[in-house]
Amino acid sequence: MTSGSTGQAEAERDEKGGIRTALAGLTTRGRSFLAAGVAAAVCAYVLGQSDLLRVGLLLSVLPLVCATVLYRTRYRVSGSRRLSPARVPAGSEARVHLRMDNVSRLPTGLLMLQDRVPYVLGPRPRFVLDRVEPGGRREVSYRVRSDLRGRYPLGPLQLRLSDPFGMCELTRSFSTYDTLTVIPRVEPLPPVRFSGEAKGYGDGRQRSLALAGEDDVIPRGYRYGDDLRRVHWRSTARYGELMVRREEQPQRARCTVLLDTRGPAFQGAGPDSAFEWAVSGTASVLVHMLERGFSVRLLTDTGSSVPGEGADGFAGASQESADAAGLMMDTLAVIDHSDGTGLSRAYDVLRGGNEGLLVAFFGDLDEEQATVAAKMRQRSGGAVAFVLGSGTWGREPTDVPGALDRGEERLRMLREAGWTALSVPRGASLNDLWRQADRARTDAVASGGVLGEGGVA
């Protein structure tokens, strides 16, 4: 994916302002020539030396001519920027391509190109371009990298022009800029199956419901190419024209990924913090489920979801799945801690219907929030929770008295409610935990544990 923009400098409409801008760009050499020329002209007038006057005029006019020509040239140079890619995972590099075009009939002098980038992306890039012929172009590139997700502006582009004699330097600022989106890291997950039985139904029924629904009994008119075996003869006799049964309307398996963004629930900050691990895990599960053909929805503790998301989430295994993944990644790129302290609003959204598979990433849970989280399991076909508590994630767990015991108690509450709940230690791999969750759920089914309806993952 690439993103590009072209910018032109805004010309000053005031002639006096343009003159002041040109004179302000005189270098030390240009000012010295101008001062020497004026001094020589004054001495020639006092002494009556015409030859000295010519020298003074030459010294004075040269920097003024250079400034005028350079000032007119600066509006005949165009610049463009292109990002490749415009969306990059945290810790990966993106390349920024810059191109300068000389659209004037005169060659340029020495050009110094500088692009503004945030400090987190690296040092400010600078390039020196030699003379550009009329109609010519120059292309340069540089790399940017960030370990922190977010949206970072690039630009505006600045160009410093200099005349061949070094008499004048003018800086031109382009008005456009681009945005680099640094998304969370996505870890590939294995295609495991979270299976089980509940409410008298086995995995086979859940799988069939996930793949196809019942026929729509309302017939429609025959269309060229329809299978004649689907002709509905009773409706054909009634309407006097050939009618066929509608095709099966597939029902996609659904998955909701819940991200706990409560500020007090997570300790620390930075790329290695528990919250960043949870965001990265959420991104990994969303992409994995989309690739598996699920209708996926992203939900936070505030009850909000991705703008533009349908009632059942984004459909996977379709042409729009890549766009859906990009939209959710853009949302996760800028997501931050919420001001909320509870999970009740997310529970209100989840209890509205059967959500299929529910995958949650929780921070610290007190007894009240653990109770709310346990009730979320009632409306889901399967539930997997990754808990990033202070007892297992903090750098010094012993400094938090009772944190480990409280964490185990919260996990027990979730498991008794039917969750497949795992504690996430610092530096753990989501790939390993994903497999561990599958084994834990399979063992629970084999031992006769009470679990929800199966979901395919």
Short mmCIF file of C-alpha atoms in Angstrom, two decimals:
data_model
loop_
_atom_site.label_atom_id
_atom_site.label_comp_id
_atom_site.label_asym_id
_atom_site.label_seq_id
_atom_site.Cartn_x
_atom_site.Cartn_y
_atom_site.Cartn_z
CA MET A 1 0.00 0.00 0.00
CA THR A 2 1.27 3.40 -0.84
CA SER A 3 0.11 6.86 -0.03
CA GLY A 4 1.22 10.05 -1.71
CA SER A 5 0.65 13.76 -1.78
CA THR A 6 1.90 16.66 -3.80
CA GLY A 7 2.39 20.09 -2.36
CA GLN A 8 2.97 23.57 -3.73
CA ALA A 9 4.20 26.50 -1.69
CA GLU A 10 1.79 29.34 -1.14
CA ALA A 11 2.99 32.45 -2.94
CA GLU A 12 2.91 35.77 -1.17
CA ARG A 13 0.50 38.06 -2.94
CA ASP A 14 1.95 41.20 -1.48
CA GLU A 15 4.82 42.49 -3.64
CA LYS A 16 6.45 44.31 -0.75
CA GLY A 17 6.25 41.18 1.35
CA GLY A 18 7.90 39.25 -1.48
CA ILE A 19 10.74 41.75 -1.67
CA ARG A 20 11.30 41.56 2.06
CA THR A 21 11.32 37.77 1.86
CA ALA A 22 13.92 37.83 -0.92
CA LEU A 23 16.18 40.30 0.89
CA ALA A 24 15.86 38.36 4.14
CA GLY A 25 17.29 35.33 2.36
CA LEU A 26 20.64 36.99 1.62
CA THR A 27 23.53 35.02 3.01
CA THR A 28 26.56 36.49 4.74
CA ARG A 29 28.34 36.57 1.39
CA GLY A 30 25.40 38.32 -0.25
CA ARG A 31 25.13 40.92 2.52
CA SER A 32 28.90 41.48 2.35
CA PHE A 33 28.75 42.05 -1.42
CA LEU A 34 25.83 44.44 -0.98
CA ALA A 35 27.56 46.39 1.78
CA ALA A 36 30.82 46.53 -0.17
CA GLY A 37 29.01 47.75 -3.28
CA VAL A 38 27.19 50.50 -1.38
CA ALA A 39 30.43 51.58 0.30
CA ALA A 40 32.27 51.62 -3.05
CA ALA A 41 29.48 53.66 -4.66
CA VAL A 42 29.58 56.23 -1.83
CA CYS A 43 33.38 56.51 -2.04
CA ALA A 44 33.20 56.87 -5.82
CA TYR A 45 30.69 59.70 -5.46
CA VAL A 46 32.83 61.48 -2.86
CA LEU A 47 36.10 60.99 -4.72
CA GLY A 48 34.64 61.40 -8.19
CA GLN A 49 35.97 58.05 -9.41
CA SER A 50 33.65 56.66 -12.12
CA ASP A 51 35.51 53.33 -12.36
CA LEU A 52 35.02 52.72 -8.66
CA LEU A 53 31.34 53.53 -9.11
CA ARG A 54 31.02 50.79 -11.73
CA VAL A 55 32.63 48.31 -9.35
CA GLY A 56 30.28 49.38 -6.57
CA LEU A 57 27.24 48.99 -8.78
CA LEU A 58 28.36 45.54 -9.86
CA LEU A 59 28.91 44.44 -6.26
CA SER A 60 25.49 45.77 -5.22
CA VAL A 61 23.47 44.47 -8.13
CA LEU A 62 24.84 40.90 -8.12
CA PRO A 63 23.24 39.75 -4.80
CA LEU A 64 20.01 41.60 -5.65
CA VAL A 65 19.77 39.83 -9.03
CA CYS A 66 20.51 36.47 -7.40
CA ALA A 67 17.80 37.05 -4.77
CA THR A 68 15.24 38.07 -7.41
CA VAL A 69 15.94 35.10 -9.69
CA LEU A 70 15.92 32.67 -6.77
CA TYR A 71 12.69 34.13 -5.42
CA ARG A 72 10.95 33.62 -8.76
CA THR A 73 12.40 30.13 -9.16
CA ARG A 74 11.15 28.89 -5.78
CA TYR A 75 7.56 28.77 -7.06
CA ARG A 76 8.47 26.58 -10.02
CA VAL A 77 9.66 23.59 -8.03
CA SER A 78 7.09 20.99 -6.98
CA GLY A 79 7.50 18.25 -4.40
CA SER A 80 5.68 15.02 -3.61
CA ARG A 81 5.82 12.38 -0.90
CA ARG A 82 4.86 8.71 -1.04
CA LEU A 83 4.67 6.23 1.85
CA SER A 84 5.32 2.55 1.35
CA PRO A 85 3.39 1.24 3.17
CA ALA A 86 1.12 3.82 4.79
CA ARG A 87 0.10 1.33 7.51
CA VAL A 88 2.93 -0.53 9.23
CA PRO A 89 3.08 -2.76 12.35
CA ALA A 90 4.91 -1.44 15.39
CA GLY A 91 8.60 -2.25 15.23
CA SER A 92 8.63 -2.48 11.42
CA GLU A 93 10.04 0.02 8.97
CA ALA A 94 8.28 2.09 6.36
CA ARG A 95 9.99 3.93 3.52
CA VAL A 96 9.18 7.50 2.58
CA HIS A 97 9.90 8.49 -1.02
CA LEU A 98 10.41 12.18 -1.86
CA ARG A 99 10.43 13.58 -5.38
CA MET A 100 11.32 17.07 -6.55
CA ASP A 101 10.38 18.31 -10.03
CA ASN A 102 11.82 21.43 -11.65
CA VAL A 103 8.95 22.76 -13.76
CA SER A 104 10.70 25.98 -14.71
CA ARG A 105 12.80 26.78 -17.77
CA LEU A 106 15.83 27.56 -15.67
CA PRO A 107 18.09 25.16 -13.80
CA THR A 108 18.09 25.31 -10.02
CA GLY A 109 21.07 25.83 -7.81
CA LEU A 110 21.98 23.75 -4.79
CA LEU A 111 18.88 22.36 -3.03
CA MET A 112 18.65 21.24 0.59
CA LEU A 113 15.61 19.05 1.24
CA GLN A 114 14.28 18.51 4.77
CA ASP A 115 11.18 16.64 5.94
CA ARG A 116 9.57 17.08 9.34
CA VAL A 117 8.94 13.85 11.24
CA PRO A 118 7.96 13.25 14.89
CA TYR A 119 10.82 12.49 17.23
CA VAL A 120 9.51 8.96 17.88
CA LEU A 121 10.05 8.03 14.21
CA GLY A 122 13.73 8.93 14.18
CA PRO A 123 15.97 11.87 13.29
CA ARG A 124 14.83 14.55 10.87
CA PRO A 125 15.99 13.55 7.35
CA ARG A 126 18.03 16.04 5.29
CA PHE A 127 19.23 15.72 1.72
CA VAL A 128 21.45 17.88 -0.51
CA LEU A 129 20.47 17.90 -4.17
CA ASP A 130 22.78 19.23 -6.85
CA ARG A 131 21.68 21.32 -9.79
CA VAL A 132 18.35 20.16 -11.30
CA GLU A 133 18.01 20.78 -15.02
CA PRO A 134 14.83 22.32 -16.50
CA GLY A 135 12.08 19.71 -16.49
CA GLY A 136 14.26 17.34 -14.45
CA ARG A 137 13.49 15.49 -11.27
CA ARG A 138 15.32 14.07 -8.28
CA GLU A 139 14.14 11.24 -6.02
CA VAL A 140 15.39 10.40 -2.53
CA SER A 141 14.01 8.20 0.24
CA TYR A 142 14.43 7.56 3.93
CA ARG A 143 13.16 5.04 6.48
CA VAL A 144 11.04 5.56 9.58
CA ARG A 145 10.35 3.15 12.42
CA SER A 146 8.37 3.29 15.64
CA ASP A 147 7.90 0.84 18.49
CA LEU A 148 4.83 2.78 19.61
CA ARG A 149 1.55 2.46 17.74
CA GLY A 150 -0.29 5.61 16.72
CA ARG A 151 -0.86 8.02 13.85
CA TYR A 152 2.11 10.24 13.04
CA PRO A 153 2.10 13.22 10.67
CA LEU A 154 4.93 13.52 8.14
CA GLY A 155 5.60 17.01 6.83
CA PRO A 156 5.36 19.63 5.74
CA LEU A 157 8.29 19.29 3.39
CA GLN A 158 10.83 22.10 3.47
CA LEU A 159 13.13 23.01 0.61
CA ARG A 160 16.07 25.38 0.90
CA LEU A 161 17.21 26.85 -2.42
CA SER A 162 20.55 28.48 -3.05
CA ASP A 163 21.88 30.36 -6.09
CA PRO A 164 25.10 29.22 -7.79
CA PHE A 165 27.07 32.13 -6.26
CA GLY A 166 25.89 31.48 -2.71
CA MET A 167 24.46 34.98 -2.41
CA CYS A 168 20.95 34.00 -1.29
CA GLU A 169 19.15 31.11 0.40
CA LEU A 170 15.38 30.82 0.55
CA THR A 171 13.32 28.24 2.43
CA ARG A 172 10.14 26.95 0.88
CA SER A 173 7.52 25.11 2.95
CA PHE A 174 4.97 22.89 1.25
CA SER A 175 1.48 22.93 2.66
CA THR A 176 0.63 19.22 2.51
CA TYR A 177 1.55 16.37 4.79
CA ASP A 178 0.92 12.62 5.05
CA THR A 179 0.02 10.39 7.96
CA LEU A 180 1.82 7.20 8.87
CA THR A 181 -0.32 4.74 10.84
CA VAL A 182 1.60 2.42 13.15
CA ILE A 183 -0.70 -0.48 14.01
CA PRO A 184 -0.24 -3.08 16.77
CA ARG A 185 1.90 -6.11 16.14
CA VAL A 186 -0.07 -9.06 14.80
CA GLU A 187 1.03 -12.55 15.81
CA PRO A 188 -0.05 -15.46 13.57
CA LEU A 189 -2.28 -17.91 15.45
CA PRO A 190 -2.77 -21.63 14.81
CA PRO A 191 -6.17 -22.82 13.47
CA VAL A 192 -7.42 -24.53 16.64
CA ARG A 193 -11.05 -25.44 17.42
CA PHE A 194 -12.76 -24.35 20.61
CA SER A 195 -15.38 -27.10 20.83
CA GLY A 196 -17.80 -28.27 23.50
CA GLU A 197 -21.41 -29.08 24.35
CA ALA A 198 -24.14 -27.18 26.12
CA LYS A 199 -27.92 -26.93 26.29
CA GLY A 200 -28.29 -30.39 24.75
CA TYR A 201 -26.56 -29.52 21.48
CA GLY A 202 -23.30 -30.90 20.23
CA ASP A 203 -20.55 -29.46 18.11
CA GLY A 204 -22.04 -30.85 14.90
CA ARG A 205 -25.16 -28.68 15.18
CA GLN A 206 -23.15 -25.58 15.95
CA ARG A 207 -20.90 -26.23 12.98
CA SER A 208 -23.82 -26.66 10.63
CA LEU A 209 -25.42 -23.47 11.85
CA ALA A 210 -22.15 -21.67 11.34
CA LEU A 211 -21.90 -22.80 7.75
CA ALA A 212 -25.40 -22.61 6.38
CA GLY A 213 -28.89 -21.61 7.44
CA GLU A 214 -32.30 -22.85 6.42
CA ASP A 215 -33.83 -22.25 3.00
CA ASP A 216 -35.98 -19.17 2.60
CA VAL A 217 -39.45 -20.58 1.95
CA ILE A 218 -40.52 -17.46 0.01
CA PRO A 219 -40.07 -18.30 -3.71
CA ARG A 220 -38.93 -15.89 -6.39
CA GLY A 221 -39.24 -15.67 -10.15
CA TYR A 222 -37.17 -17.94 -12.32
CA ARG A 223 -33.94 -16.46 -13.64
CA TYR A 224 -31.84 -17.72 -16.51
CA GLY A 225 -29.34 -20.24 -15.18
CA ASP A 226 -31.38 -21.32 -12.12
CA ASP A 227 -31.32 -25.02 -11.32
CA LEU A 228 -34.64 -26.56 -12.42
CA ARG A 229 -34.50 -28.86 -9.41
CA ARG A 230 -35.27 -25.83 -7.25
CA VAL A 231 -38.55 -25.08 -9.06
CA HIS A 232 -41.39 -24.57 -6.57
CA TRP A 233 -44.31 -26.16 -8.43
CA ARG A 234 -47.05 -25.07 -6.05
CA SER A 235 -46.08 -21.40 -6.41
CA THR A 236 -45.64 -21.88 -10.17
CA ALA A 237 -49.25 -23.09 -10.46
CA ARG A 238 -50.47 -20.27 -8.25
CA TYR A 239 -48.72 -17.37 -10.02
CA GLY A 240 -48.82 -18.77 -13.53
CA GLU A 241 -45.05 -18.40 -14.03
CA LEU A 242 -42.03 -20.44 -13.17
CA MET A 243 -41.00 -19.90 -9.52
CA VAL A 244 -37.95 -21.26 -7.73
CA ARG A 245 -36.96 -21.59 -4.09
CA ARG A 246 -34.43 -19.04 -2.88
CA GLU A 247 -30.86 -20.10 -2.34
CA GLU A 248 -29.64 -20.94 1.14
CA GLN A 249 -28.77 -17.87 3.18
CA PRO A 250 -25.53 -18.68 4.98
CA GLN A 251 -25.24 -17.75 8.63
CA ARG A 252 -21.69 -16.86 9.49
CA ALA A 253 -20.13 -17.89 12.74
CA ARG A 254 -19.71 -14.82 14.90
CA CYS A 255 -16.92 -13.74 17.18
CA THR A 256 -16.68 -10.76 19.51
CA VAL A 257 -13.27 -9.64 20.76
CA LEU A 258 -13.53 -7.63 23.98
CA LEU A 259 -10.65 -5.33 24.94
CA ASP A 260 -10.50 -4.00 28.48
CA THR A 261 -9.16 -0.42 28.29
CA ARG A 262 -9.74 0.67 31.90
CA GLY A 263 -6.80 2.74 33.08
CA PRO A 264 -6.64 1.34 36.66
CA ALA A 265 -6.71 -2.22 35.31
CA PHE A 266 -3.21 -2.05 33.78
CA GLN A 267 0.15 -1.18 35.20
CA GLY A 268 3.06 0.43 33.42
CA ALA A 269 3.40 2.11 30.05
CA GLY A 270 5.43 1.76 26.88
CA PRO A 271 5.74 -0.94 24.22
CA ASP A 272 6.37 -3.70 26.79
CA SER A 273 3.43 -2.85 29.06
CA ALA A 274 0.47 -5.11 29.79
CA PHE A 275 -1.94 -2.82 27.95
CA GLU A 276 0.13 -2.92 24.76
CA TRP A 277 0.26 -6.70 24.98
CA ALA A 278 -3.54 -6.76 25.26
CA VAL A 279 -3.94 -4.45 22.26
CA SER A 280 -1.56 -6.58 20.20
CA GLY A 281 -3.40 -9.73 21.25
CA THR A 282 -6.72 -8.19 20.28
CA ALA A 283 -5.37 -7.31 16.84
CA SER A 284 -4.02 -10.83 16.36
CA VAL A 285 -7.33 -12.48 17.24
CA LEU A 286 -9.33 -10.11 15.02
CA VAL A 287 -7.15 -10.80 11.98
CA HIS A 288 -7.13 -14.54 12.68
CA MET A 289 -10.92 -14.73 12.94
CA LEU A 290 -11.44 -12.69 9.79
CA GLU A 291 -9.15 -15.05 7.92
CA ARG A 292 -11.18 -17.99 9.23
CA GLY A 293 -14.39 -16.52 7.79
CA PHE A 294 -15.99 -15.27 11.01
CA SER A 295 -18.13 -12.17 11.33
CA VAL A 296 -15.94 -10.27 13.74
CA ARG A 297 -16.74 -7.42 16.09
CA LEU A 298 -14.39 -5.36 18.24
CA LEU A 299 -15.82 -4.22 21.56
CA THR A 300 -14.31 -2.23 24.44
CA ASP A 301 -15.29 -1.90 28.09
CA THR A 302 -17.06 1.38 27.23
CA GLY A 303 -19.48 -0.49 24.96
CA SER A 304 -18.14 1.17 21.82
CA SER A 305 -17.15 -0.62 18.63
CA VAL A 306 -15.47 0.27 15.34
CA PRO A 307 -17.23 3.06 13.39
CA GLY A 308 -18.96 1.65 10.31
CA GLU A 309 -19.27 -1.82 11.79
CA GLY A 310 -22.49 -3.70 11.10
CA ALA A 311 -24.78 -5.25 13.68
CA ASP A 312 -23.00 -8.61 13.36
CA GLY A 313 -19.56 -7.13 12.90
CA PHE A 314 -17.33 -7.28 9.86
CA ALA A 315 -17.68 -10.31 7.61
CA GLY A 316 -14.55 -12.29 6.93
CA ALA A 317 -13.44 -14.35 3.92
CA SER A 318 -14.78 -11.72 1.54
CA GLN A 319 -13.43 -8.95 -0.63
CA GLU A 320 -14.16 -6.47 2.14
CA SER A 321 -12.29 -8.43 4.79
CA ALA A 322 -9.00 -6.65 4.08
CA ASP A 323 -10.70 -3.27 4.37
CA ALA A 324 -12.41 -4.40 7.56
CA ALA A 325 -9.11 -5.53 9.04
CA GLY A 326 -7.53 -2.21 8.08
CA LEU A 327 -10.36 -0.27 9.70
CA MET A 328 -10.07 -2.21 12.95
CA MET A 329 -6.29 -1.89 12.93
CA ASP A 330 -6.64 1.87 12.49
CA THR A 331 -8.93 1.93 15.52
CA LEU A 332 -6.50 -0.10 17.61
CA ALA A 333 -3.61 2.09 16.48
CA VAL A 334 -4.98 5.06 18.44
CA ILE A 335 -6.94 3.33 21.20
CA ASP A 336 -6.05 4.47 24.71
CA HIS A 337 -7.12 3.96 28.29
CA SER A 338 -10.74 4.80 29.02
CA ASP A 339 -12.01 6.79 31.98
CA GLY A 340 -14.35 3.99 32.99
CA THR A 341 -13.83 1.77 36.00
CA GLY A 342 -16.24 -1.05 35.18
CA LEU A 343 -17.37 -3.53 32.54
CA SER A 344 -21.12 -2.97 32.87
CA ARG A 345 -21.52 -1.09 29.58
CA ALA A 346 -19.81 -3.88 27.65
CA TYR A 347 -22.06 -6.39 29.42
CA ASP A 348 -25.15 -4.42 28.38
CA VAL A 349 -24.07 -4.73 24.74
CA LEU A 350 -23.25 -8.43 24.98
CA ARG A 351 -26.47 -9.50 26.67
CA GLY A 352 -28.48 -8.31 23.68
CA GLY A 353 -28.03 -11.60 21.81
CA ASN A 354 -25.97 -14.72 21.18
CA GLU A 355 -22.48 -13.52 20.32
CA GLY A 356 -21.03 -16.86 19.25
CA LEU A 357 -17.42 -17.04 20.35
CA LEU A 358 -16.28 -14.40 22.86
CA VAL A 359 -12.56 -13.68 23.31
CA ALA A 360 -11.68 -11.16 26.02
CA PHE A 361 -8.48 -9.48 27.16
CA PHE A 362 -8.88 -8.30 30.76
CA GLY A 363 -6.65 -6.32 33.06
CA ASP A 364 -6.90 -6.49 36.84
CA LEU A 365 -10.35 -7.62 37.97
CA ASP A 366 -11.78 -6.92 41.38
CA GLU A 367 -14.59 -9.07 42.75
CA GLU A 368 -17.34 -6.86 41.32
CA GLN A 369 -15.89 -6.75 37.81
CA ALA A 370 -15.12 -10.46 37.87
CA THR A 371 -18.80 -11.07 38.61
CA VAL A 372 -19.83 -8.90 35.65
CA ALA A 373 -17.33 -10.69 33.40
CA ALA A 374 -18.68 -14.06 34.55
CA LYS A 375 -22.22 -13.04 33.49
CA MET A 376 -20.96 -12.19 29.97
CA ARG A 377 -20.49 -15.90 29.41
CA GLN A 378 -24.25 -16.54 29.49
CA ARG A 379 -24.92 -15.13 26.01
CA SER A 380 -21.91 -16.55 24.17
CA GLY A 381 -21.35 -19.85 22.43
CA GLY A 382 -17.83 -20.11 23.79
CA ALA A 383 -15.71 -17.80 25.91
CA VAL A 384 -11.94 -17.45 26.23
CA ALA A 385 -10.37 -14.91 28.60
CA PHE A 386 -6.77 -13.75 28.86
CA VAL A 387 -6.22 -11.98 32.18
CA LEU A 388 -3.23 -9.66 32.58
CA GLY A 389 -3.22 -9.16 36.34
CA SER A 390 -0.68 -7.22 38.36
CA GLY A 391 0.28 -10.39 40.22
CA THR A 392 1.69 -12.04 37.09
CA TRP A 393 2.54 -9.02 34.94
CA GLY A 394 4.12 -6.62 37.41
CA ARG A 395 7.88 -6.38 37.48
CA GLU A 396 7.91 -7.00 41.20
CA PRO A 397 4.94 -9.22 42.04
CA THR A 398 6.05 -9.58 45.64
CA ASP A 399 5.52 -5.84 46.14
CA VAL A 400 1.75 -6.33 45.73
CA PRO A 401 0.63 -8.35 48.77
CA GLY A 402 -2.03 -10.91 47.92
CA ALA A 403 -2.02 -10.07 44.20
CA LEU A 404 -1.33 -13.65 43.14
CA ASP A 405 -4.04 -15.05 45.41
CA ARG A 406 -6.58 -12.51 44.18
CA GLY A 407 -5.67 -13.29 40.59
CA GLU A 408 -6.23 -17.02 41.12
CA GLU A 409 -9.57 -16.30 42.79
CA ARG A 410 -10.71 -14.22 39.79
CA LEU A 411 -9.67 -16.95 37.37
CA ARG A 412 -11.61 -19.50 39.42
CA MET A 413 -14.74 -17.32 39.24
CA LEU A 414 -14.46 -17.07 35.47
CA ARG A 415 -13.86 -20.78 35.02
CA GLU A 416 -16.82 -21.71 37.19
CA ALA A 417 -18.97 -19.48 34.95
CA GLY A 418 -17.83 -21.40 31.85
CA TRP A 419 -14.91 -19.27 30.69
CA THR A 420 -11.67 -20.77 29.46
CA ALA A 421 -9.59 -18.36 31.51
CA LEU A 422 -5.80 -18.10 31.38
CA SER A 423 -3.39 -15.89 33.29
CA VAL A 424 -0.92 -14.05 31.07
CA PRO A 425 2.61 -13.75 32.49
CA ARG A 426 5.04 -11.06 31.38
CA GLY A 427 6.60 -11.79 27.99
CA ALA A 428 4.19 -14.64 27.17
CA SER A 429 3.49 -15.62 23.56
CA LEU A 430 -0.12 -15.38 22.45
CA ASN A 431 0.50 -18.28 20.08
CA ASP A 432 1.34 -20.57 23.01
CA LEU A 433 -1.54 -19.28 25.11
CA TRP A 434 -3.93 -19.80 22.18
CA ARG A 435 -2.94 -23.46 22.00
CA GLN A 436 -3.09 -23.75 25.77
CA ALA A 437 -6.65 -22.37 25.76
CA ASP A 438 -7.65 -24.98 23.18
CA ARG A 439 -6.14 -27.79 25.28
CA ALA A 440 -7.81 -26.48 28.45
CA ARG A 441 -11.21 -26.35 26.78
CA THR A 442 -10.78 -29.82 25.26
CA ASP A 443 -9.78 -31.25 28.65
CA ALA A 444 -12.79 -29.61 30.28
CA VAL A 445 -15.11 -31.18 27.71
CA ALA A 446 -13.47 -34.59 28.13
CA SER A 447 -13.87 -34.42 31.90
CA GLY A 448 -17.54 -33.52 31.59
CA GLY A 449 -17.22 -29.82 32.37
CA VAL A 450 -20.05 -27.44 31.58
CA LEU A 451 -19.17 -25.29 28.61
CA GLY A 452 -21.02 -23.26 26.08
CA GLU A 453 -21.87 -24.10 22.52
CA GLY A 454 -18.82 -24.75 20.43
CA GLY A 455 -17.33 -22.30 18.06
CA VAL A 456 -14.89 -22.98 15.28
CA ALA A 457 -11.68 -20.99 15.38
#
